[in-house]
N, C-alpha and C. Protein backbone atom coordinates (compact mmCIF):
# COMPACT_ATOMS: atom_id res chain seq x y z
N UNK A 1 -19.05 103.22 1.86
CA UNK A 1 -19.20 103.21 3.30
C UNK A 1 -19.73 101.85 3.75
N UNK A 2 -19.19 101.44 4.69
CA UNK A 2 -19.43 100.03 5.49
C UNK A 2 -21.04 100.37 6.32
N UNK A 3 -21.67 99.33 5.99
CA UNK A 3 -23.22 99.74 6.93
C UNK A 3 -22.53 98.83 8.56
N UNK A 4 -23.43 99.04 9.15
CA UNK A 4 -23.56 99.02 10.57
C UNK A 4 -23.19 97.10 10.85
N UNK A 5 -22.30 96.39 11.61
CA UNK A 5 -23.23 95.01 11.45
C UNK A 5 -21.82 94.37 10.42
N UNK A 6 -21.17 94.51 9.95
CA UNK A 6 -20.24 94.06 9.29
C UNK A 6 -18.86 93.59 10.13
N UNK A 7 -18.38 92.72 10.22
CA UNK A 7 -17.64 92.09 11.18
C UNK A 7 -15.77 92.07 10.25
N UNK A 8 -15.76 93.42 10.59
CA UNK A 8 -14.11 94.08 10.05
C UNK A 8 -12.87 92.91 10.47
N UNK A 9 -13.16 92.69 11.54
CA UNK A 9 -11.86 91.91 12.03
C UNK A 9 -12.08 90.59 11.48
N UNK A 10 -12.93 89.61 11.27
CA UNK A 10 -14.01 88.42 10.94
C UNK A 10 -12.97 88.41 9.45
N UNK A 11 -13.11 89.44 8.75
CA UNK A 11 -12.93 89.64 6.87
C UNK A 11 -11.56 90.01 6.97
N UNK A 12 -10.96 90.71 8.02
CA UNK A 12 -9.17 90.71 7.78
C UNK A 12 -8.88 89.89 8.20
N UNK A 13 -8.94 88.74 8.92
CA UNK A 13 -8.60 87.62 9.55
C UNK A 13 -9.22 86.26 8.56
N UNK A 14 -9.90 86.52 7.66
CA UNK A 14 -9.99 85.75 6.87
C UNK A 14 -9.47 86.09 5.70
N UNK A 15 -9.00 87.02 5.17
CA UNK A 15 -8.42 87.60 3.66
C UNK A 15 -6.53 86.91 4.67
N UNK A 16 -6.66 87.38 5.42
CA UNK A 16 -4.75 87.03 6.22
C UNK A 16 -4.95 85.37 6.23
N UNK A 17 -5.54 84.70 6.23
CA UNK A 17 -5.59 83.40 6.42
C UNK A 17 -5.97 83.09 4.72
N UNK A 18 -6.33 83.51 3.30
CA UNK A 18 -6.41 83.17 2.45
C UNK A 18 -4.56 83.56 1.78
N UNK A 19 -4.04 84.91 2.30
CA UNK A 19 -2.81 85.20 1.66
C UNK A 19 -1.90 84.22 2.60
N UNK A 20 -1.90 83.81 3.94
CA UNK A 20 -0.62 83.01 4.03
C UNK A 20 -0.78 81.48 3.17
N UNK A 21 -2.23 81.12 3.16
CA UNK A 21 -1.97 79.57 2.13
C UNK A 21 -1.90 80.16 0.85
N UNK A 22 -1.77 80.92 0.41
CA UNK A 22 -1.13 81.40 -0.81
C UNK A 22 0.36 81.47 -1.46
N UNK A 23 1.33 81.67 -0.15
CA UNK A 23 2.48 80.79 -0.09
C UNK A 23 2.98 79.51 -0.42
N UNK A 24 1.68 78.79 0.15
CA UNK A 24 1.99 77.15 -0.34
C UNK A 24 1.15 77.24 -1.69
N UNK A 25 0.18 77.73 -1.62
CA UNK A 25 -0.14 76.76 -3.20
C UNK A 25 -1.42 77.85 -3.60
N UNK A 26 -1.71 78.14 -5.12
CA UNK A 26 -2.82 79.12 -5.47
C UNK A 26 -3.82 79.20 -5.03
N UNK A 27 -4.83 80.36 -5.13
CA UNK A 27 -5.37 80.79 -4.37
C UNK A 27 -6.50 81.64 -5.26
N UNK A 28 -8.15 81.44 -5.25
CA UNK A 28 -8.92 82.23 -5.59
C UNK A 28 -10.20 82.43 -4.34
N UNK A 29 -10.33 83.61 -4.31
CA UNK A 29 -11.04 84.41 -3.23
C UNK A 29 -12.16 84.75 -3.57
N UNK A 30 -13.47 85.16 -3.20
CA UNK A 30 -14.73 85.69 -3.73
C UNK A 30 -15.15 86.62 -2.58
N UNK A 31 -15.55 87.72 -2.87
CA UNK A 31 -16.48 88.56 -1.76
C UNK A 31 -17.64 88.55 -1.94
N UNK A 32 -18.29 87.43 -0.87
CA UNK A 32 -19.81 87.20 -1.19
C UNK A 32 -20.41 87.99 -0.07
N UNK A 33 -22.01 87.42 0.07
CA UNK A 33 -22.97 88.22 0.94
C UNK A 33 -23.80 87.10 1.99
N UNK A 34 -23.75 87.31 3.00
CA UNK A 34 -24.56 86.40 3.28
C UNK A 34 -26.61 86.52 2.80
N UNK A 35 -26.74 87.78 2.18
CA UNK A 35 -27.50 87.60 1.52
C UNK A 35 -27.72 86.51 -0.03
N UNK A 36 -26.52 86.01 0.20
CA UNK A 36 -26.39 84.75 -1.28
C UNK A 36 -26.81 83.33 -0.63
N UNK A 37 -27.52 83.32 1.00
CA UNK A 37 -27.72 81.99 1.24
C UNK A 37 -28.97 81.51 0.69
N UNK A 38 -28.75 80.11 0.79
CA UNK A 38 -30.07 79.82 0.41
C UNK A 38 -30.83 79.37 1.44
N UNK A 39 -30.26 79.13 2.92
CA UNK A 39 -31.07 79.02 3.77
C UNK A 39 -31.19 80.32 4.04
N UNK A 40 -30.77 81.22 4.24
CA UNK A 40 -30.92 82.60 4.99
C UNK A 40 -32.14 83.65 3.93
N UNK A 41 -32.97 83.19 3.66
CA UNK A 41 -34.15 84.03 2.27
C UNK A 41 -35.20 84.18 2.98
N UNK A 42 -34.69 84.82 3.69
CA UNK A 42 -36.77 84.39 3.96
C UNK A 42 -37.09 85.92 4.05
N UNK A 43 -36.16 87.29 3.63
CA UNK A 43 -36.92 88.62 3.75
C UNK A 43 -37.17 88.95 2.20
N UNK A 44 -37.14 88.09 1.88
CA UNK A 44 -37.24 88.78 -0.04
C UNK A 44 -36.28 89.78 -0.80
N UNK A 45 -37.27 90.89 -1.19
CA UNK A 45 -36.11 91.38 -1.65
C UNK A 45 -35.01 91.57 -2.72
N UNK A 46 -34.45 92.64 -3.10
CA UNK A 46 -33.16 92.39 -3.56
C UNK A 46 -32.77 91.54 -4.95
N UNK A 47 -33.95 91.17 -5.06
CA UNK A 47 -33.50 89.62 -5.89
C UNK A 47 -32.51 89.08 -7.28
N UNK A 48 -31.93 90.39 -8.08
CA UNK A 48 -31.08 90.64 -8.60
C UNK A 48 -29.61 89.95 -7.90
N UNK A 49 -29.15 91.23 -6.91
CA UNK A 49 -27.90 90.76 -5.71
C UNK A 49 -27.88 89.39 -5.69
N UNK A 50 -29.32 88.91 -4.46
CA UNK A 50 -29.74 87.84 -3.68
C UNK A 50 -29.11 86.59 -5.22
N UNK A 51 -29.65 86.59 -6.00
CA UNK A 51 -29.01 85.27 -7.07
C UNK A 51 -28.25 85.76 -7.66
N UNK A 52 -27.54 86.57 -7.96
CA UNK A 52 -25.83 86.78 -8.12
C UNK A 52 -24.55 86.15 -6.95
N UNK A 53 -25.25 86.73 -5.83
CA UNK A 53 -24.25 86.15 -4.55
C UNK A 53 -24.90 84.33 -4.54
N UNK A 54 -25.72 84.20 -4.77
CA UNK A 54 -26.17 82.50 -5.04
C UNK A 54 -25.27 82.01 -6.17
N UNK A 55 -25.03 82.70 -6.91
CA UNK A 55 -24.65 81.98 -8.26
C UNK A 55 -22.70 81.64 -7.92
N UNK A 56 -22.51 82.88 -6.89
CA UNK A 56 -21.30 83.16 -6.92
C UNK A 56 -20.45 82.17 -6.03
N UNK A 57 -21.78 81.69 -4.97
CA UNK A 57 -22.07 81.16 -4.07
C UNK A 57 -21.57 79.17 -4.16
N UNK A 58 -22.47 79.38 -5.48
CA UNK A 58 -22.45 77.84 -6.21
C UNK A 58 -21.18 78.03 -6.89
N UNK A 59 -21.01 78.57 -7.49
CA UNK A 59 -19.36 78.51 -8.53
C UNK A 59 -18.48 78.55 -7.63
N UNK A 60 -18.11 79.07 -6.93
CA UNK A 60 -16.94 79.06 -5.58
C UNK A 60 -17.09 77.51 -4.86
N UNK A 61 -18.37 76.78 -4.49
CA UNK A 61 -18.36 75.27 -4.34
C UNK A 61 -17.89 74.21 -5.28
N UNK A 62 -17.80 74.66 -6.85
CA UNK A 62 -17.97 74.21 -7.49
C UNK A 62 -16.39 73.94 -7.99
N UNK A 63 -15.73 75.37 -8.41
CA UNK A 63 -14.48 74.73 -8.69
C UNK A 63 -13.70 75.02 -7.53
N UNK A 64 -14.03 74.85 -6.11
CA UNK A 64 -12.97 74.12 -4.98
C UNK A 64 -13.11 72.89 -4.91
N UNK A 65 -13.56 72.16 -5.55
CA UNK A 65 -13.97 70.58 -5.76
C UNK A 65 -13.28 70.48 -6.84
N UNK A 66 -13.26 71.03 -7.89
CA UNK A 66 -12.71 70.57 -9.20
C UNK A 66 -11.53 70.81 -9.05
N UNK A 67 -11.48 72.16 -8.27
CA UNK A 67 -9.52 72.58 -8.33
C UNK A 67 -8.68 71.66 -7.13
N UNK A 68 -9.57 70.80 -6.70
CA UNK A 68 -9.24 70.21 -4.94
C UNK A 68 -7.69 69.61 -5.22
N UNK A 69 -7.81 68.70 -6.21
CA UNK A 69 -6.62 67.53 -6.71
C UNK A 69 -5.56 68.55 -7.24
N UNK A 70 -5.64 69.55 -7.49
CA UNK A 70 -4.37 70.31 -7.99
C UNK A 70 -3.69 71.47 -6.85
N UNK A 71 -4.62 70.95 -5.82
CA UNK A 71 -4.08 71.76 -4.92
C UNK A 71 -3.74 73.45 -4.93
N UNK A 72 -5.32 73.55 -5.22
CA UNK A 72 -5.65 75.09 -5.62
C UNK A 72 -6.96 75.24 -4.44
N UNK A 73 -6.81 76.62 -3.81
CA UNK A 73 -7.53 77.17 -2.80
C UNK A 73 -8.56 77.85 -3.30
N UNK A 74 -10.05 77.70 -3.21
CA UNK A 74 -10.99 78.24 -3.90
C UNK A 74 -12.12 79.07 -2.69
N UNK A 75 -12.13 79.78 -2.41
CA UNK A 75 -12.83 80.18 -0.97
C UNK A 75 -13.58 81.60 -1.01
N UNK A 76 -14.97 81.86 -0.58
CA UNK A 76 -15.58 82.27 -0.44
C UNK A 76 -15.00 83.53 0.76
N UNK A 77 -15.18 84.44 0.96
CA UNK A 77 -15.36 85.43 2.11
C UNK A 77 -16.59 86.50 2.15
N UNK A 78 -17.20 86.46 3.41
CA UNK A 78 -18.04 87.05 3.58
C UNK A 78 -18.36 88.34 4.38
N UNK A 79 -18.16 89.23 4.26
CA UNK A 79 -17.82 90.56 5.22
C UNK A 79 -18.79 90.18 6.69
């Protein structure tokens, strides 16, 4: 079940905008949290999740930089 506060149209309009550049050229997706920011911490918490979605957070920055030159799509989505 979806909690309250989750922006449905926001996440199909971004999953539809990851499958049409998928046409032109590959494509890896992540379903993160905005509980994975690192500015956004300040309720505690969680802290298992909270540095999993960080970690997932950093690796999704990490090889859209590395995959940049091969013209591979590396992108984060956040409900």
């Amino acid at each position: 079940a979806l909690r309250a506060g989750y922006d449905i149209a926001g996440l199909v309009a971004g999953i539809a905008s990851l499958t049409s550049a998928a046409a032109e050229r590959p494509v890896a997706a992540a379903l993160t949290s905005k509980m994975g920011s690192m500015a956004d911490n300040g309720y505690g918490n969680s802290y298992i999740y909270r540095s999993s979605k960080a970690a997932l957070n950093a690796l999704t920055l990490m090889l859209a930089a590395e995959l940049r030159s091969e013209k591979f799509l590396v992108n984060a989505v956040c409900p």
